[in-house]
XYZ file of N, CA and C in Angstrom:
585
model
N 23.952 -27.243 -1.452
C 24.689 -27.962 -1.521
C 23.717 -29.108 -2.108
N 25.596 -30.435 -2.153
C 24.403 -31.639 -2.930
C 24.863 -33.202 -2.533
N 24.223 -33.972 -2.499
C 25.182 -35.249 -1.677
C 27.359 -35.461 -1.902
N 27.869 -34.670 -3.229
C 28.489 -35.070 -3.236
C 29.757 -34.016 -2.037
N 28.789 -32.835 -1.890
C 29.810 -31.292 -1.177
C 29.723 -31.487 -0.277
N 28.641 -32.449 0.879
C 28.615 -32.198 1.693
C 29.640 -32.990 2.362
N 30.171 -33.061 3.315
C 31.188 -34.202 3.995
C 30.138 -35.300 5.018
N 30.268 -35.716 6.030
C 30.016 -37.086 6.340
C 30.327 -35.364 8.116
N 28.925 -35.919 8.926
C 29.135 -35.170 10.062
C 30.100 -36.174 10.735
N 31.139 -35.945 11.641
C 31.505 -37.002 11.978
C 31.477 -36.335 13.833
N 31.871 -37.294 14.484
C 31.917 -37.680 15.728
C 32.537 -35.801 16.613
N 33.979 -36.212 16.300
C 34.961 -34.926 16.010
C 34.094 -33.500 15.925
N 33.480 -33.478 14.459
C 32.938 -32.084 14.139
C 31.821 -31.925 15.435
N 31.344 -33.087 16.067
C 29.995 -32.277 16.724
C 30.861 -32.052 17.955
N 31.752 -32.962 18.695
C 32.530 -32.347 20.267
C 32.826 -31.062 19.939
N 33.060 -30.294 18.661
C 34.306 -29.067 18.182
C 32.582 -28.044 18.686
N 31.139 -28.749 19.197
C 29.841 -27.713 18.391
C 29.436 -27.375 20.070
N 29.876 -28.611 20.999
C 29.635 -28.455 22.567
C 29.257 -26.919 22.996
N 28.372 -26.355 23.595
C 29.102 -25.874 24.430
C 29.781 -25.461 25.251
N 30.613 -24.303 25.095
C 31.321 -24.606 26.170
C 31.988 -23.098 25.825
N 33.411 -22.369 25.408
C 33.175 -20.864 26.152
C 33.430 -20.135 24.731
N 33.050 -19.388 24.504
C 32.451 -19.018 23.163
C 33.560 -18.880 22.157
N 33.703 -18.863 21.251
C 35.145 -19.298 20.237
C 34.798 -18.632 19.217
N 35.047 -17.981 18.395
C 34.632 -17.339 17.069
C 35.105 -19.165 16.325
N 36.344 -20.212 16.519
C 36.187 -21.037 15.066
C 34.986 -22.458 16.091
N 34.822 -22.473 17.315
C 33.167 -22.460 17.881
C 32.335 -22.680 17.371
N 32.291 -21.255 17.087
C 30.841 -20.802 15.920
C 30.719 -20.546 14.809
N 32.001 -20.823 14.124
C 31.734 -21.643 12.980
C 31.177 -22.910 13.097
N 32.106 -24.628 13.634
C 31.922 -24.985 13.419
C 30.015 -25.600 14.018
N 30.117 -24.726 14.794
C 28.169 -24.971 15.236
C 27.318 -24.427 14.090
N 27.538 -24.106 13.215
C 27.067 -23.049 11.726
C 26.890 -23.845 11.281
N 28.473 -24.551 11.101
C 28.824 -25.132 9.733
C 27.908 -26.964 10.033
N 28.008 -27.294 11.341
C 27.468 -27.952 12.108
C 25.785 -28.331 11.247
N 25.442 -27.274 11.833
C 23.632 -27.169 11.668
C 23.586 -26.403 10.603
N 24.551 -26.234 9.389
C 23.850 -25.866 7.765
C 23.584 -27.070 7.504
N 25.431 -28.309 7.857
C 25.122 -29.386 6.913
C 23.861 -30.170 7.368
N 23.519 -30.174 8.498
C 22.084 -30.866 9.197
C 20.857 -30.847 8.434
N 21.353 -29.718 8.008
C 19.983 -28.710 7.512
C 19.159 -29.199 5.986
N 20.871 -29.463 5.069
C 20.892 -28.841 4.146
C 20.809 -31.760 3.644
N 21.136 -31.948 4.709
C 21.064 -33.036 4.645
C 19.791 -33.762 4.702
N 19.325 -33.385 5.391
C 17.432 -33.802 6.010
C 16.887 -32.899 6.008
N 16.842 -31.650 6.826
C 15.973 -30.497 6.391
C 14.627 -29.993 5.401
N 14.810 -30.569 4.257
C 13.513 -31.173 4.104
C 12.599 -31.917 4.155
N 13.163 -33.151 4.557
C 12.505 -34.264 4.723
C 11.550 -34.662 6.218
N 12.929 -33.897 7.033
C 11.587 -33.507 8.330
C 10.705 -32.822 8.601
N 10.736 -31.940 7.769
C 9.492 -31.310 7.233
C 8.878 -31.258 6.258
N 8.862 -31.864 6.156
C 7.292 -33.144 5.560
C 6.888 -33.819 6.925
N 7.194 -34.268 6.561
C 7.644 -35.368 8.241
C 6.647 -35.138 8.724
N 7.616 -32.857 9.989
C 6.606 -32.664 10.469
C 5.531 -32.103 10.084
N 5.359 -31.445 9.495
C 4.301 -30.789 8.469
C 3.309 -31.846 8.092
N 3.617 -33.316 7.796
C 1.918 -33.904 7.549
C 1.262 -34.267 9.003
N 2.790 -34.295 10.352
C 1.790 -35.400 11.180
C 1.066 -34.021 12.136
N 1.669 -32.717 11.585
C 0.693 -31.066 12.540
C -0.816 -31.265 11.335
N -0.910 -31.993 11.064
C -2.569 -31.459 10.051
C -1.534 -30.429 8.963
N -0.534 -30.118 8.446
C 0.071 -28.760 7.665
C 0.586 -27.562 8.247
N 0.557 -27.336 9.585
C 0.574 -26.474 10.164
C 2.780 -25.768 9.974
N 2.609 -25.272 8.806
C 4.207 -25.012 8.266
C 4.852 -24.805 9.078
N 4.247 -23.043 10.376
C 5.014 -22.547 10.817
C 5.694 -23.736 12.744
N 4.339 -24.562 12.666
C 4.860 -25.260 14.214
C 6.016 -26.343 13.715
N 5.371 -27.052 13.155
C 6.285 -28.151 11.630
C 7.789 -27.352 11.872
N 8.239 -26.466 11.573
C 9.219 -25.316 11.304
C 9.996 -25.656 13.072
N 9.321 -25.378 13.573
C 9.660 -25.274 15.164
C 9.699 -26.268 15.661
N 8.998 -27.464 14.681
C 9.623 -28.734 15.903
C 10.892 -29.278 15.685
N 11.262 -28.925 14.030
C 12.440 -29.589 13.058
C 14.001 -28.690 13.812
N 12.701 -27.699 14.398
C 14.312 -26.963 13.986
C 14.870 -27.509 15.968
N 13.640 -28.028 17.007
C 14.245 -28.401 18.430
C 14.797 -29.125 17.629
N 14.631 -30.047 16.934
C 15.004 -31.272 16.672
C 16.410 -31.116 16.578
N 16.708 -30.603 15.725
C 18.659 -30.276 15.467
C 18.944 -29.803 16.212
N 18.360 -29.176 17.294
C 19.198 -28.312 18.722
C 19.364 -29.658 19.683
N 18.610 -30.543 19.638
C 18.840 -31.684 20.271
C 20.409 -32.240 19.202
N 19.824 -32.772 18.541
C 21.760 -33.110 17.332
C 22.178 -32.307 18.114
N 22.660 -31.354 18.586
C 23.874 -30.237 17.897
C 23.741 -30.305 20.260
N 23.099 -30.814 20.790
C 23.348 -31.009 21.887
C 23.835 -32.765 22.726
N 23.059 -33.611 21.550
C 24.001 -35.197 21.864
C 24.730 -35.817 20.688
N 25.176 -34.379 20.977
C 26.453 -35.387 19.300
C 27.385 -36.122 19.834
N 27.797 -35.895 20.826
C 29.541 -36.568 20.823
C 28.497 -38.589 21.531
N 27.382 -37.920 21.695
C 26.989 -39.907 21.443
C 26.037 -40.396 20.463
N 25.695 -39.455 19.509
C 25.452 -39.966 18.396
C 26.172 -40.384 17.374
N 26.237 -41.874 16.609
C 26.517 -42.069 15.889
C 26.185 -41.436 14.638
N 27.293 -40.331 13.903
C 26.466 -38.879 13.366
C 27.224 -40.363 11.702
N 27.143 -40.661 11.742
C 27.468 -41.335 10.295
C 25.765 -41.019 9.249
N 26.170 -41.006 7.598
C 24.543 -40.480 7.240
C 23.467 -41.453 7.368
N 24.175 -42.579 8.036
C 22.888 -43.902 7.621
C 21.978 -43.327 9.637
N 23.931 -43.293 10.122
C 22.887 -43.495 11.944
C 22.211 -42.191 12.614
N 22.622 -40.485 11.874
C 22.045 -39.475 12.421
C 20.235 -39.584 11.964
N 19.413 -40.149 10.762
C 18.990 -39.741 10.406
C 17.199 -41.111 10.745
N 17.739 -41.730 10.767
C 16.734 -42.386 12.328
C 16.841 -41.279 14.019
N 17.288 -41.380 14.440
C 17.563 -41.089 15.576
C 17.031 -39.730 14.730
N 17.152 -38.807 14.108
C 15.965 -37.623 13.838
C 15.347 -38.053 13.765
N 14.757 -38.539 13.079
C 13.633 -38.889 12.744
C 12.430 -39.367 13.969
N 12.988 -40.176 14.901
C 12.174 -40.531 16.642
C 12.586 -39.497 17.555
N 13.624 -38.836 17.003
C 12.873 -37.279 18.020
C 12.274 -36.511 18.291
N 11.976 -36.287 15.647
C 10.650 -35.600 15.658
C 9.796 -35.888 15.926
N 9.913 -37.925 15.827
C 8.189 -37.805 15.881
C 7.770 -38.308 17.121
N 8.888 -38.316 18.189
C 8.371 -37.877 20.082
C 7.832 -36.165 19.191
N 7.905 -35.618 19.244
C 7.910 -33.973 19.341
C 6.593 -33.853 18.913
N 6.431 -34.048 18.090
C 5.141 -33.974 17.245
C 4.224 -34.871 17.720
N 4.490 -35.685 18.785
C 3.721 -37.111 19.686
C 3.192 -36.351 21.014
N 4.219 -35.242 21.087
C 3.762 -34.194 22.291
C 3.230 -33.346 22.450
N 3.648 -32.713 21.275
C 2.265 -31.428 20.120
C 0.862 -31.518 20.834
N 0.844 -33.219 20.203
C -1.064 -33.658 20.009
C -1.042 -33.908 21.559
N -0.325 -34.372 22.072
C -0.778 -33.856 23.288
C -0.747 -33.241 24.455
N -0.508 -31.938 24.012
C -0.567 -30.991 24.194
C -1.761 -30.493 24.043
N -1.999 -30.469 22.746
C -2.597 -29.231 22.715
C -4.092 -30.649 22.779
N -4.099 -31.801 23.198
C -5.264 -32.524 23.617
C -5.552 -32.647 24.972
N -4.786 -31.973 25.683
C -4.412 -31.802 26.843
C -5.337 -30.246 27.185
N -5.300 -29.591 26.378
C -5.355 -27.946 27.217
C -6.396 -27.485 26.127
N -7.252 -27.168 26.247
C -8.498 -26.511 25.099
C -7.221 -25.606 24.727
N -8.366 -25.336 23.416
C -7.800 -23.587 22.539
C -8.484 -22.914 23.797
N -7.710 -21.329 23.638
C -8.213 -20.379 24.453
C -9.727 -19.821 23.833
N -10.153 -19.809 25.107
C -11.410 -18.996 24.697
C -11.151 -17.295 25.140
N -11.848 -16.908 23.901
C -11.665 -15.062 24.420
C -13.157 -14.705 25.584
N -12.468 -13.800 26.265
C -13.055 -13.803 27.734
C -13.980 -12.955 26.619
N -15.999 -12.580 27.259
C -16.854 -11.611 27.651
C -16.496 -10.464 27.423
N -15.593 -10.725 27.905
C -15.325 -8.705 27.519
C -14.562 -8.369 26.351
N -14.204 -9.034 26.128
C -12.945 -8.507 24.320
C -14.332 -9.313 23.312
N -15.130 -10.571 23.907
C -15.924 -10.112 23.187
C -17.576 -8.954 22.381
N -16.943 -9.068 21.263
C -18.286 -8.143 20.714
C -19.709 -9.142 20.532
N -20.500 -9.229 21.295
C -21.886 -10.097 21.113
C -23.222 -9.132 20.260
N -23.282 -10.050 19.218
C -24.281 -9.035 18.574
C -25.757 -9.117 19.453
N -26.459 -7.744 19.553
C -27.683 -7.817 20.435
C -29.261 -7.752 19.561
N -30.446 -8.370 20.151
C -30.649 -8.490 19.044
C -32.138 -7.780 19.813
N -31.238 -5.915 20.176
C -32.786 -4.869 20.268
C -33.332 -4.250 19.470
N -32.673 -4.587 17.896
C -33.435 -4.279 16.804
C -32.569 -2.268 16.914
N -31.928 -2.650 17.260
C -30.675 -1.145 17.664
C -30.745 -0.817 15.922
N -29.258 -2.021 15.389
C -28.673 -1.720 14.430
C -29.582 -1.833 13.337
N -31.175 -2.622 13.561
C -31.845 -1.930 12.497
C -32.645 -0.949 12.187
N -32.715 -0.397 13.629
C -33.021 0.972 13.328
C -32.687 2.118 12.714
N -30.775 2.284 12.572
C -30.018 2.525 12.465
C -29.336 3.130 10.745
N -29.629 1.285 10.520
C -29.722 1.579 8.999
C -30.951 1.689 8.581
N -31.929 1.604 8.608
C -33.214 2.164 8.290
C -33.617 3.657 8.064
N -32.550 4.008 9.266
C -32.393 5.775 8.942
C -31.398 5.740 7.755
N -30.016 5.749 8.360
C -29.312 5.997 7.034
C -29.847 5.685 5.452
N -30.323 4.456 4.958
C -31.381 4.142 4.334
C -31.894 5.514 3.099
N -33.085 6.211 4.892
C -33.462 7.064 4.417
C -32.540 7.993 4.114
N -31.996 9.186 4.719
C -31.304 10.488 4.302
C -30.464 9.606 3.056
N -29.977 8.787 2.380
C -29.463 8.639 1.846
C -30.449 8.219 0.502
N -32.208 7.789 0.623
C -32.615 8.017 -0.154
C -33.599 9.904 -0.206
N -33.119 10.341 0.114
C -33.132 11.343 0.113
C -32.423 12.603 -0.953
N -31.254 12.156 -0.884
C -30.256 12.457 -2.362
C -30.898 12.499 -2.987
N -31.913 11.156 -4.062
C -32.469 10.510 -4.726
C -33.617 11.508 -5.281
N -33.268 11.649 -7.280
C -34.819 11.969 -7.422
C -36.412 10.867 -7.213
N -36.866 11.613 -7.844
C -38.267 11.694 -7.670
C -37.846 10.183 -8.419
N -37.332 10.167 -9.706
C -37.482 8.975 -10.750
C -37.503 7.811 -10.236
N -36.038 8.309 -9.357
C -34.652 7.311 -9.120
C -34.892 6.608 -7.739
N -36.437 7.332 -6.700
C -36.698 7.042 -5.395
C -37.891 5.517 -6.205
N -38.561 6.094 -7.083
C -40.129 6.156 -7.441
C -39.605 4.252 -7.651
N -38.802 4.419 -8.720
C -38.174 3.567 -9.910
C -37.645 2.160 -8.662
N -36.856 2.469 -7.435
C -36.553 1.811 -6.227
C -37.396 1.169 -5.646
N -38.233 2.195 -5.863
C -39.708 1.670 -4.440
C -40.322 0.425 -5.736
N -40.160 0.304 -6.611
C -41.420 -0.665 -6.894
C -40.253 -2.189 -6.967
N -39.195 -1.494 -7.630
C -38.360 -3.406 -7.945
C -38.221 -3.626 -6.555
N -37.215 -2.861 -5.564
C -36.863 -3.109 -4.200
C -37.742 -3.197 -3.353
N -38.358 -2.513 -3.495
C -39.228 -2.585 -2.066
C -40.509 -3.165 -2.394
N -41.360 -3.262 -3.155
C -42.455 -3.780 -3.722
C -42.213 -5.158 -4.382
N -41.482 -4.967 -4.867
C -40.663 -6.506 -5.039
C -41.042 -7.111 -6.783
N -41.437 -5.685 -7.375
C -41.694 -5.495 -8.795
C -40.906 -6.572 -9.647
N -40.944 -6.760 -11.201
C -40.216 -7.297 -11.949
C -40.128 -6.259 -12.783
N -39.232 -5.971 -13.855
C -38.487 -4.941 -14.439
C -39.768 -5.310 -15.609
N -40.287 -6.513 -16.133
C -41.440 -6.012 -17.047
C -42.656 -5.416 -15.743
N -43.116 -5.576 -15.406
C -43.685 -5.252 -14.217
C -43.790 -3.545 -14.309
N -42.953 -2.974 -13.541
C -42.128 -2.303 -13.289
C -42.481 -1.517 -14.622
N -42.334 -1.779 -15.644
C -42.634 -0.673 -17.584
C -43.464 -0.822 -17.350
N -45.059 -1.908 -17.143
C -46.301 -1.893 -17.359
C -47.204 -0.990 -16.434
N -46.747 -0.920 -15.189
C -46.872 -0.073 -14.257
C -46.590 1.206 -14.591
N -45.200 1.686 -14.965
C -44.583 3.192 -15.533
C -44.795 3.970 -16.976
N -45.488 2.969 -17.227
C -45.483 2.873 -19.261
C -44.982 2.776 -19.544
N -43.247 2.898 -19.020
C -42.282 2.633 -20.574
C -41.541 1.616 -20.227
N -40.959 1.496 -21.328
C -40.378 0.136 -22.327
C -39.550 -0.668 -21.520
N -39.401 -1.735 -21.079
C -38.722 -3.234 -19.792
C -36.593 -2.723 -20.036
N -36.226 -1.877 -21.540
C -35.903 -1.654 -21.522
C -34.994 0.226 -20.601
N -35.498 0.868 -20.785
C -35.725 1.618 -19.032
C -36.057 1.475 -18.189
N -37.055 0.603 -18.148
C -36.721 0.038 -16.565
C -35.792 -0.528 -15.842
N -35.258 -0.774 -16.978
C -33.602 -1.692 -16.180
C -32.920 -1.200 -16.769
N -32.618 0.425 -16.781
C -31.388 1.344 -17.221
C -32.179 2.070 -16.038
N -33.182 2.894 -15.918
C -33.038 3.635 -14.642
C -33.309 2.368 -13.210
N -33.215 1.510 -12.874
C -32.922 1.012 -11.932
C -31.697 0.688 -11.985
N -31.428 0.315 -12.547
C -29.301 0.379 -12.583
C -28.506 1.431 -12.070
N -28.768 2.399 -13.217
C -28.396 4.439 -12.521
C -29.410 4.607 -11.191
N -31.016 4.494 -10.833
C -31.308 4.600 -9.436
C -30.532 3.661 -8.544
N -29.917 2.665 -8.754
C -28.914 1.726 -7.488
C -27.318 2.647 -7.547
N -27.029 3.137 -8.171
C -25.788 3.602 -8.428
C -26.239 5.133 -8.107
N -26.759 5.875 -7.891
C -26.712 6.665 -6.969
C -26.782 6.750 -5.628
N -27.793 5.611 -5.558
C -27.676 5.348 -3.962
C -26.983 5.157 -3.354
N -26.057 3.891 -3.719
C -24.768 3.605 -3.861
C -23.745 4.747 -2.934
N -23.876 5.903 -4.272
C -23.066 6.753 -4.101
C -23.088 7.586 -2.466
N -24.848 8.087 -2.654
C -24.892 8.829 -1.271
C -24.937 7.677 0.001
N -24.801 6.377 0.322
C -24.992 5.651 0.816
C -23.212 5.859 1.341
N -21.820 5.337 0.158
C -20.966 5.873 0.517
C -20.637 6.948 1.145
N -20.766 7.817 0.798
C -20.764 9.602 1.329
C -21.016 9.407 2.842
N -21.952 8.397 3.368
C -22.398 8.348 4.912
C -21.144 7.462 5.151
N -21.049 6.949 4.657
C -19.685 5.964 5.273
C -20.560 4.792 5.646
N -21.295 4.615 4.871
C -21.973 2.691 4.781
C -20.986 1.995 4.192
N -21.193 2.901 2.842
C -19.955 1.804 1.703
C -18.845 1.780 1.636
N -18.152 1.948 1.106
C -16.938 2.438 1.225
C -16.106 2.394 -0.339
């Protein structure tokens, strides 16, 4: 709805939406009231709430919804001209944002119990298992692949140093290292370590 199509909310309109007997007409009036409220003020209220809550959009939407519910409940007591309801809505929303900050300050974030938390233990078990799996995977490689990986990764030699040591061109040492690593990755993936 644009501003020309949106009707001004009137006290009679809101009075007809106050909770009472559930009739189809009362439900339609309530829906219309909420739609008009959101069409006129929803975007501005949501932007205000999101800024006040550190861009927590989901919580901001909850507070805007609560503001709309309070407007619906207090309808007969409000001056519902376009100028009268907007300041009231922002005041209610501001109070809700302040209450939200106070509530978060009063209660710290929920801490997980120790039983639910996986705490790594430095007993060397993970390292021993990793070494075992890598040894098994290296067993799947050819002698040439194991040799090139031994020099480049375990001894830390450069490509030029490995090429001199093995008497092969640097490009060959580089490509052998590449293909040996691919073979090792496949062997580890077969064991469920890499995916």
